[in-house]
PDB file of C-alpha atoms in Angstrom:
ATOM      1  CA  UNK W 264      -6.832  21.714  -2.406  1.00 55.00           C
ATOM      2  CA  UNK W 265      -3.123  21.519  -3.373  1.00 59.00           C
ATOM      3  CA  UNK W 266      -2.278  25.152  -5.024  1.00 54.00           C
ATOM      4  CA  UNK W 267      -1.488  24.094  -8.728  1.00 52.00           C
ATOM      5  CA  UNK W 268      -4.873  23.025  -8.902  1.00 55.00           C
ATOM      6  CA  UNK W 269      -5.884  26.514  -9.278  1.00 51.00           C
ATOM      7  CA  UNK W 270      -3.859  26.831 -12.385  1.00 50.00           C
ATOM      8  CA  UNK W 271      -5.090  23.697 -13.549  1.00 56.00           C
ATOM      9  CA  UNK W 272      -8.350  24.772 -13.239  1.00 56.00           C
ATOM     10  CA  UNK W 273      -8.488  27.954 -14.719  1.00 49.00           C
ATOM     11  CA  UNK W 274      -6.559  26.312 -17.662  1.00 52.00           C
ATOM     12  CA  UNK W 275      -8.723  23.129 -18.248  1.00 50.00           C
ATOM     13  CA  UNK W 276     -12.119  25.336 -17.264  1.00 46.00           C
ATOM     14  CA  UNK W 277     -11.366  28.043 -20.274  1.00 42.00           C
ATOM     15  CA  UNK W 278     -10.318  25.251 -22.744  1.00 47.00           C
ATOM     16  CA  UNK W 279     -13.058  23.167 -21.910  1.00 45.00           C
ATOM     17  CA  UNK W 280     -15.611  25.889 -22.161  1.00 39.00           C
ATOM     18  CA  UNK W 281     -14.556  27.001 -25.458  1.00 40.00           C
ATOM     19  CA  UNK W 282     -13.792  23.444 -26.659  1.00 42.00           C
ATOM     20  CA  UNK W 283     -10.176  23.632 -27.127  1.00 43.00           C
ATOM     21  CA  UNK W 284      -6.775  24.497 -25.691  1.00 48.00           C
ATOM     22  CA  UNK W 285      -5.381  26.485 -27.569  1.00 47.00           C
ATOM     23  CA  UNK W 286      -6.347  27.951 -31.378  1.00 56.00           C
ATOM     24  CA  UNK W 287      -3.798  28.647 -34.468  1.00 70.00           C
ATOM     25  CA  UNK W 288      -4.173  30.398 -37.589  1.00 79.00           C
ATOM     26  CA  UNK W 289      -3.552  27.152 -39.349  1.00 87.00           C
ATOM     27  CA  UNK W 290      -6.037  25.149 -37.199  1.00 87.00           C
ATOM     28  CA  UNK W 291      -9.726  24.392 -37.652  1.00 86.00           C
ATOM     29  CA  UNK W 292      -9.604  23.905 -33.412  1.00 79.00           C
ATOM     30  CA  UNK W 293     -12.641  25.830 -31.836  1.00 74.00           C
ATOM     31  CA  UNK W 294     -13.377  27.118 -35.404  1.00 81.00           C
ATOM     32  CA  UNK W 295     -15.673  24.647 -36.636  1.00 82.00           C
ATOM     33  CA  UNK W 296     -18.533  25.931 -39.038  1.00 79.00           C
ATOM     34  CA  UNK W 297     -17.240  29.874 -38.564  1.00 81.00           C
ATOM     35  CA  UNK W 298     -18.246  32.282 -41.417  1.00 85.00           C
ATOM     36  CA  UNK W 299     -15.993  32.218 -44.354  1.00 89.00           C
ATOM     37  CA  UNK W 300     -12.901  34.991 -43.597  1.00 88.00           C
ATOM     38  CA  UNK W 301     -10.925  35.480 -46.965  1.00 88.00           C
ATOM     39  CA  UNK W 302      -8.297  36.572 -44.774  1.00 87.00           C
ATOM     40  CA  UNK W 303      -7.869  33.377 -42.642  1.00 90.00           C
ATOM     41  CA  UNK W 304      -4.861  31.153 -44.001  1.00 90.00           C
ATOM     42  CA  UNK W 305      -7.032  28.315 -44.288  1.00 93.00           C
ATOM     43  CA  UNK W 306     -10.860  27.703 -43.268  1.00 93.00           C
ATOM     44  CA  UNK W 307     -12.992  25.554 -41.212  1.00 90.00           C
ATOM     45  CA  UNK W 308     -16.738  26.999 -42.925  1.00 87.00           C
ATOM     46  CA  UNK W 309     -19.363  23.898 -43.902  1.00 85.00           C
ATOM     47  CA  UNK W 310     -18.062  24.764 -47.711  1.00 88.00           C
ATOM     48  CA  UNK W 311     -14.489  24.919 -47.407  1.00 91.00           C
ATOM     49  CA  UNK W 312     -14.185  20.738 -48.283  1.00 91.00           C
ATOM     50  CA  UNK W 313     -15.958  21.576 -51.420  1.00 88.00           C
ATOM     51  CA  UNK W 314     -13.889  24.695 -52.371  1.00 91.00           C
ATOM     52  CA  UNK W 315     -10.445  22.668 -51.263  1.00 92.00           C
ATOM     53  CA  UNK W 316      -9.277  25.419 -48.614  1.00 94.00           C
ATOM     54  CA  UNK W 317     -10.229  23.721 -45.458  1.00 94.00           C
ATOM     55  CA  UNK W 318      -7.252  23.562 -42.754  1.00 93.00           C
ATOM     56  CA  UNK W 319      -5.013  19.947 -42.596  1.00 92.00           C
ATOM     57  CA  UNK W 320      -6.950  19.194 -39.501  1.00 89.00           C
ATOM     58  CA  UNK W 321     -10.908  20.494 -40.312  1.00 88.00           C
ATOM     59  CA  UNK W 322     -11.445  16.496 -40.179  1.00 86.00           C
ATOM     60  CA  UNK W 323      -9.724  15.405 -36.784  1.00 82.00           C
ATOM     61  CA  UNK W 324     -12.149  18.796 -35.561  1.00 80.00           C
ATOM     62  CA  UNK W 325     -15.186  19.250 -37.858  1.00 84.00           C
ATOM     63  CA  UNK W 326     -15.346  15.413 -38.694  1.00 78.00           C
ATOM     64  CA  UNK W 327     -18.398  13.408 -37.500  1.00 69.00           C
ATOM     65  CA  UNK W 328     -15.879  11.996 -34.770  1.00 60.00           C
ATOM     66  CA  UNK W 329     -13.957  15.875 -34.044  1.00 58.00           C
ATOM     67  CA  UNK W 330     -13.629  18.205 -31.465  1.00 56.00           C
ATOM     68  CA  UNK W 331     -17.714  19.891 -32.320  1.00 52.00           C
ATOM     69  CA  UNK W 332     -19.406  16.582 -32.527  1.00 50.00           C
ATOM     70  CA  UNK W 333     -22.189  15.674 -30.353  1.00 48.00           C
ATOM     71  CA  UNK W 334     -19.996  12.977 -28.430  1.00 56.00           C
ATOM     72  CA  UNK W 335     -16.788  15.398 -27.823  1.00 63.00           C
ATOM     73  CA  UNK W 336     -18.578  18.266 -26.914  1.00 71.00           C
ATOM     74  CA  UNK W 337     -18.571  19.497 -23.564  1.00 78.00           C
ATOM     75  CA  UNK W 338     -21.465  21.108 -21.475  1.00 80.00           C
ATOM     76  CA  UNK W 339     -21.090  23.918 -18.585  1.00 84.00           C
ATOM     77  CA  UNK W 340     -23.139  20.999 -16.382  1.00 90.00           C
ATOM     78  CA  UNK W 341     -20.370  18.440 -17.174  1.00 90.00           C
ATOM     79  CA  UNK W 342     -17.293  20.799 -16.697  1.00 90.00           C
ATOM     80  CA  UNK W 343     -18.970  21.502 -12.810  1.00 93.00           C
ATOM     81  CA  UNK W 344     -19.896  17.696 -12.208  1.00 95.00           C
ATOM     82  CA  UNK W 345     -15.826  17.223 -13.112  1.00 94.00           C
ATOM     83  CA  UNK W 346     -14.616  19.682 -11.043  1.00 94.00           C
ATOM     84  CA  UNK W 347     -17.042  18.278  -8.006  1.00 95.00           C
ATOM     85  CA  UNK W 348     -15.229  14.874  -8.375  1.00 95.00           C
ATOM     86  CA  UNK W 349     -11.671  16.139  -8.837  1.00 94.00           C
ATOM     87  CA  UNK W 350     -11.921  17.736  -5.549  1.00 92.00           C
ATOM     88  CA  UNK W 351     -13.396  14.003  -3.804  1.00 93.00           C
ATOM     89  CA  UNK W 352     -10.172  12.850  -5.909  1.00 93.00           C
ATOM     90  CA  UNK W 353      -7.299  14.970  -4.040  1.00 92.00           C
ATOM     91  CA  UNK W 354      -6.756  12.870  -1.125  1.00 90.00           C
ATOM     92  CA  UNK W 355      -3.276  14.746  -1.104  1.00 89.00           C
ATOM     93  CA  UNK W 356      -4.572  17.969   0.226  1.00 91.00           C
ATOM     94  CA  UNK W 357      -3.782  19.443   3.401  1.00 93.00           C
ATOM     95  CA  UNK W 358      -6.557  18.647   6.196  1.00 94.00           C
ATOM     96  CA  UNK W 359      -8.189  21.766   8.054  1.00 94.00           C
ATOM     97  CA  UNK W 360      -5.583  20.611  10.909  1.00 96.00           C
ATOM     98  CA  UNK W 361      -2.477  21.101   8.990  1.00 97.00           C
ATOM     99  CA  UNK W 362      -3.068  24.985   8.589  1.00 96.00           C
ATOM    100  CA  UNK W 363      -3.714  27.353  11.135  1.00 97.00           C
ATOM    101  CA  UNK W 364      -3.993  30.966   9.254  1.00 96.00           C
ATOM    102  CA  UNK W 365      -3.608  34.513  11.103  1.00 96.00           C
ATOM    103  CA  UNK W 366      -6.350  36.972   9.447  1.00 93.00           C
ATOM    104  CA  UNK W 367      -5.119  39.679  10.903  1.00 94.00           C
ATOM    105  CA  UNK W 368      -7.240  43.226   9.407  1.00 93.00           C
ATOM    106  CA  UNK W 369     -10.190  42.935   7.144  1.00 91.00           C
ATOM    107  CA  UNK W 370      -9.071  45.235   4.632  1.00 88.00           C
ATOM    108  CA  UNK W 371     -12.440  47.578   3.341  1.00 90.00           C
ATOM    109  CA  UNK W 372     -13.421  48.966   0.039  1.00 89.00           C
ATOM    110  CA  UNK W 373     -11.388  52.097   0.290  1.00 88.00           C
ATOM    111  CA  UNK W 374      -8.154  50.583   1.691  1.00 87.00           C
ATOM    112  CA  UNK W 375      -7.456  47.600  -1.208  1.00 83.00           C
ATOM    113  CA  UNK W 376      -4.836  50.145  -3.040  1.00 83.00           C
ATOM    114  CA  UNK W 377      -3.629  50.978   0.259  1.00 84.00           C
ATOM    115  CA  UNK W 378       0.397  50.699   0.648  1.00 86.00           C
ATOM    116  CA  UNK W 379       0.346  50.830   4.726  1.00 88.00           C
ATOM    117  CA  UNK W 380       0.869  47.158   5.948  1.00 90.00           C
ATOM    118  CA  UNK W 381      -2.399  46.775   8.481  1.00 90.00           C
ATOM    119  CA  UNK W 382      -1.533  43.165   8.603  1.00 92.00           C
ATOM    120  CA  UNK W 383       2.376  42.835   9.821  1.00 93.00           C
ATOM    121  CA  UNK W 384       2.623  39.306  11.376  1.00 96.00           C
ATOM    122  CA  UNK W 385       2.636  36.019   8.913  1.00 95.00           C
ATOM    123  CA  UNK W 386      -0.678  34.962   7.498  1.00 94.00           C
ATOM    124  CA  UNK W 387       0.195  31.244   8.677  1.00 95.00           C
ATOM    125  CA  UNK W 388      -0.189  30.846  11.938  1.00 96.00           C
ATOM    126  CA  UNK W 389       0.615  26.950  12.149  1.00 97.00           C
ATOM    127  CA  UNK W 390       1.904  24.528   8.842  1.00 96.00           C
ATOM    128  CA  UNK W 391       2.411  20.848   9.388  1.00 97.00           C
ATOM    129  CA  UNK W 392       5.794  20.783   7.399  1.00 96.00           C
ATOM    130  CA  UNK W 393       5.091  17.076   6.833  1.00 96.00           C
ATOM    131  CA  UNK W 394       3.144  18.256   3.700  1.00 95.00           C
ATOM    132  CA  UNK W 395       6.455  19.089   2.147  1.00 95.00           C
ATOM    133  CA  UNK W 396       7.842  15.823   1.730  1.00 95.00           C
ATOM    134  CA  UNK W 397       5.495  14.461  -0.311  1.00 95.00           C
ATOM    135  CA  UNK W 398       6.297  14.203  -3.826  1.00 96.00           C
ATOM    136  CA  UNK W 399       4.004  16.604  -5.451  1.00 95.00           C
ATOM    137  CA  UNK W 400       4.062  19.366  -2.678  1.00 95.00           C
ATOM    138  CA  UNK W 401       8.049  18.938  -2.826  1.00 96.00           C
ATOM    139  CA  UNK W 402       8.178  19.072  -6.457  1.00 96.00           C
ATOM    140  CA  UNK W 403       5.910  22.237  -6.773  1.00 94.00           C
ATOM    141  CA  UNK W 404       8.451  23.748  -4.200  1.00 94.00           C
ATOM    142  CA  UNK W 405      11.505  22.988  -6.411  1.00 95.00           C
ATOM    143  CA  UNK W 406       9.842  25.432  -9.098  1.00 93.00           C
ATOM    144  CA  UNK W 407       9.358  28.451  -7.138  1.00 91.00           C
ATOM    145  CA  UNK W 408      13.037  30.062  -7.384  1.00 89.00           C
ATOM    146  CA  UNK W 409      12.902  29.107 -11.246  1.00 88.00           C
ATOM    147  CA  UNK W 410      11.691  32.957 -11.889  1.00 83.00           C
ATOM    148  CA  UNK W 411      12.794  36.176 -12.081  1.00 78.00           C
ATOM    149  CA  UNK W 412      10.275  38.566 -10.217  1.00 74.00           C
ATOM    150  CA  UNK W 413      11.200  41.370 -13.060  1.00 71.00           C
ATOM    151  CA  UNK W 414       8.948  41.479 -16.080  1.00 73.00           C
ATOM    152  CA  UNK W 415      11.111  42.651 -19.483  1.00 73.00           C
ATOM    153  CA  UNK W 416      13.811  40.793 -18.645  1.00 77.00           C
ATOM    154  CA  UNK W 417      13.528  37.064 -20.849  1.00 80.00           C
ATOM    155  CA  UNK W 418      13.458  33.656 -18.845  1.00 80.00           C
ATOM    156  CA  UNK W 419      16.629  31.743 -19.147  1.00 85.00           C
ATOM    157  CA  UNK W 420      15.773  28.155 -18.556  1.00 88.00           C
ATOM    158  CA  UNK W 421      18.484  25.824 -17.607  1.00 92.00           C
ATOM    159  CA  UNK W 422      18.456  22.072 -17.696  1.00 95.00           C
ATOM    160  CA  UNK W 423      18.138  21.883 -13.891  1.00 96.00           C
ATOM    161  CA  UNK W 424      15.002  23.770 -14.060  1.00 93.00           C
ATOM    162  CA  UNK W 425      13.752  21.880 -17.456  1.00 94.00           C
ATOM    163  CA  UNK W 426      14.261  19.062 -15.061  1.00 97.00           C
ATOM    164  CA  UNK W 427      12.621  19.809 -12.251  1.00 96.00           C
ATOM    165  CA  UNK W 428       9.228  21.022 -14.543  1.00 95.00           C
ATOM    166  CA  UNK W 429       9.346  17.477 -15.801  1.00 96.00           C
ATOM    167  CA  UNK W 430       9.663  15.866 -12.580  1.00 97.00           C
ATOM    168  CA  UNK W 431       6.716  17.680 -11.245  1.00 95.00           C
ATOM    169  CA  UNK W 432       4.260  17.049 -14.142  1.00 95.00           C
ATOM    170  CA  UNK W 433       5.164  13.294 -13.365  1.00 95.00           C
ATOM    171  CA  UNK W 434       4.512  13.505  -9.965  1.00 96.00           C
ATOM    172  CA  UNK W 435       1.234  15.489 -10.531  1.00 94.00           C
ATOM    173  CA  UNK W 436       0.180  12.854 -13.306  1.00 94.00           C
ATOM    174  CA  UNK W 437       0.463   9.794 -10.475  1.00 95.00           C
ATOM    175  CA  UNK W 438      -2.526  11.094  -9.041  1.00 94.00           C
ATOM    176  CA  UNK W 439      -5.859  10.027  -8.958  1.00 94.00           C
ATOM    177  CA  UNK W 440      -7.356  13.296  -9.861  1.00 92.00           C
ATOM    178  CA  UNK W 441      -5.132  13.539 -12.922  1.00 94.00           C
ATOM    179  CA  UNK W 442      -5.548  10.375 -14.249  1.00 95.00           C
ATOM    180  CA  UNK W 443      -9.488  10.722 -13.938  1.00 95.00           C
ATOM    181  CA  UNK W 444      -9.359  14.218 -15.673  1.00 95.00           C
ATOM    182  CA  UNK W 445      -7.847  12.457 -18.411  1.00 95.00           C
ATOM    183  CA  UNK W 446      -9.557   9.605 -19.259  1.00 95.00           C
ATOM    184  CA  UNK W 447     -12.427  12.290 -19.249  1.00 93.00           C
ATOM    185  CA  UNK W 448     -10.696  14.619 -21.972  1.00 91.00           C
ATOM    186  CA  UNK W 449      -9.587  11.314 -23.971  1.00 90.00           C
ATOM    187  CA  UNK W 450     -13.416  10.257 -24.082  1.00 89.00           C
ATOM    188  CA  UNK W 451     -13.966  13.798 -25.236  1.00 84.00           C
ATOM    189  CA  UNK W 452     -11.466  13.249 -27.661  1.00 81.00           C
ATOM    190  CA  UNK W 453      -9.473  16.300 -26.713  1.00 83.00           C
ATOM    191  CA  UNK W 454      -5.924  13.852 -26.489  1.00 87.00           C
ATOM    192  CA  UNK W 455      -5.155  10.618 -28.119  1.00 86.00           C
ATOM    193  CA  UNK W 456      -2.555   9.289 -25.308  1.00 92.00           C
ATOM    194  CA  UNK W 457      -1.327  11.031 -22.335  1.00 93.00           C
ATOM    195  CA  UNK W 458       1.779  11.854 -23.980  1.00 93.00           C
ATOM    196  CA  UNK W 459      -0.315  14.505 -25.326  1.00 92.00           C
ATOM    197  CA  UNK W 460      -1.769  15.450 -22.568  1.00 93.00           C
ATOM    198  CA  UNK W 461       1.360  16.065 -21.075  1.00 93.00           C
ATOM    199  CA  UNK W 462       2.607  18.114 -23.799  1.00 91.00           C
ATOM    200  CA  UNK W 463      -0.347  20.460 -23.327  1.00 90.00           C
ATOM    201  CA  UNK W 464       0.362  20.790 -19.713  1.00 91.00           C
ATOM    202  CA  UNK W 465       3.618  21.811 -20.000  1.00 92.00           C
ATOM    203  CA  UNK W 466       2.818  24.122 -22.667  1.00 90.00           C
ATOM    204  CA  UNK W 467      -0.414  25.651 -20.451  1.00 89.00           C
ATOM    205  CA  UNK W 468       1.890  25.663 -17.372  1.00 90.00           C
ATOM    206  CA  UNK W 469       5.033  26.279 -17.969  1.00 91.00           C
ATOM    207  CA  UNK W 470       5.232  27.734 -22.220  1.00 88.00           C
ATOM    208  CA  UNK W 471       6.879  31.071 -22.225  1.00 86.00           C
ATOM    209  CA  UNK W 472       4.826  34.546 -22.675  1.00 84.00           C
ATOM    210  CA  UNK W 473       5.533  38.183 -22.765  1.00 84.00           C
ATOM    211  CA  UNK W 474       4.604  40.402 -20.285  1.00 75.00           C
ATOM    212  CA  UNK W 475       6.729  43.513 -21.136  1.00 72.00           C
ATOM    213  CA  UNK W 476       8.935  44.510 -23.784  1.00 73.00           C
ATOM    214  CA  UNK W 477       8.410  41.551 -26.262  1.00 75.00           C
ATOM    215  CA  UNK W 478      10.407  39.313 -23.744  1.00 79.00           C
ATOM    216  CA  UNK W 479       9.430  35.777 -22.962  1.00 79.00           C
ATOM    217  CA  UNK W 480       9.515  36.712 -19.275  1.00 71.00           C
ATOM    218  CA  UNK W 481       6.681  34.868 -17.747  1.00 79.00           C
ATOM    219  CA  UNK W 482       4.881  31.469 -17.891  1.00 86.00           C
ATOM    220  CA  UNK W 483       1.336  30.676 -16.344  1.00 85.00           C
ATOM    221  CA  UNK W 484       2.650  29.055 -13.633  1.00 88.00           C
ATOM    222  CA  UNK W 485       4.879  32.053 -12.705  1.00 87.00           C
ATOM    223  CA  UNK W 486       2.492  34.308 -13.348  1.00 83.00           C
ATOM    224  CA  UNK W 487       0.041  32.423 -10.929  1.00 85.00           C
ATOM    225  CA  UNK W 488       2.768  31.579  -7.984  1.00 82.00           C
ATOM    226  CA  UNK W 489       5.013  33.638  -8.039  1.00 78.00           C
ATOM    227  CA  UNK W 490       3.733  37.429  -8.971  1.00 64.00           C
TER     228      UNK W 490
END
């Protein structure tokens, strides 16, 4: 399995789960029928239509056609019977004869905080370097200097890099995985167009968070890759 398909899994898995994304204050998204809170900004509660204080969107998600209706919800058997057939989708992953890994020690219980280095030679043993020229492996690669390894310190993103994020959600979105994934989450009416889709990606993958000191200093895709 190609790597950012772990972060695309944890991503779509948790928002799938809960039925959304991501969740705002202003937002009736994965609030749907939630007892009324007179300090929310605006409510999502069976009543709130009634007492005029629902959110702008408590129809697009608590409508008969929204996110909590029988045909958008999403089941834990559903999510697993997805992630079975995106993995028979990634025809792009390296075969067991393109890696050859180096084990090394099996570290025990007591020894996982340990700072002595009982493994000193490279974990690869053998990489068929031909997997770097295709477009999504070389694309992922193009992201991996975009970070600095320092939390506290805020991300400066420059067009190259802006660039380069686009370049690889375009590459990832050519294949077959990704374009099954989302005709599921359009049928689910989670997105509208893949436009949308998109947009959440980036904002999953690559929107800024902080980690220390109130700085946007990491992203989920640095966070994942990179340390």
């Amino acid at each position: 399995m190609e790597p950012w398909m772990l972060l695309l899994g944890a991503g779509i898995a948790l928002g799938c789960v809960s039925g959304h994304l991501y969740t705002a204050p202003d937002s009736c998204e994965g609030r749907c029928g939630e007892p009324f809170n007179e300090e929310d900004e605006c409510h999502c509660h069976p009543g709130c239509e009634a007492e005029h204080n629902c959110c702008e969107d408590h129809e697009r998600h608590c409508g008969p056609d929204g996110f909590s209706s029988s045909s958008g919800s999403i089941s834990e058997r559903e999510l697993l019977e997805l992630s079975e057939q995106l993995y028979r989708l990634d025809h792009n992953k390296a075969r067991p004869s393109d890696i050859a890994l180096n084990p090394q020690h099996l570290a025990g219980p007591d020894e996982t905080g340990d700072k002595q280095d009982r493994s000193p030679q490279p974990l690869y043993r053998y990489v068929n370097e031909e997997l770097f020229s295709k477009p999504t492996y070389a694309s992922f690669i193009k992201l991996l200097d975009n970070y600095q390894r320092a939390t506290g310190r805020e991300e400066e993103v420059t067009a190259e890099e802006l660039r380069e994020q686009e370049r690889f959600l375009e590459e990832v979105m050519k294949t077959e995985l990704m374009k099954k994934l989302f005709v599921f989450l359009q049928g689910k009416n989670r997105y509208s167009s893949e436009q949308e889709f998109l947009q959440d990606l980036n904002q999953m993958w690559f929107g800024l968070y902080s980690r220390g000191d109130g700085e946007r200093d990491s992203s989920g895709f640095e966070h994942v890759f990179s340390g």
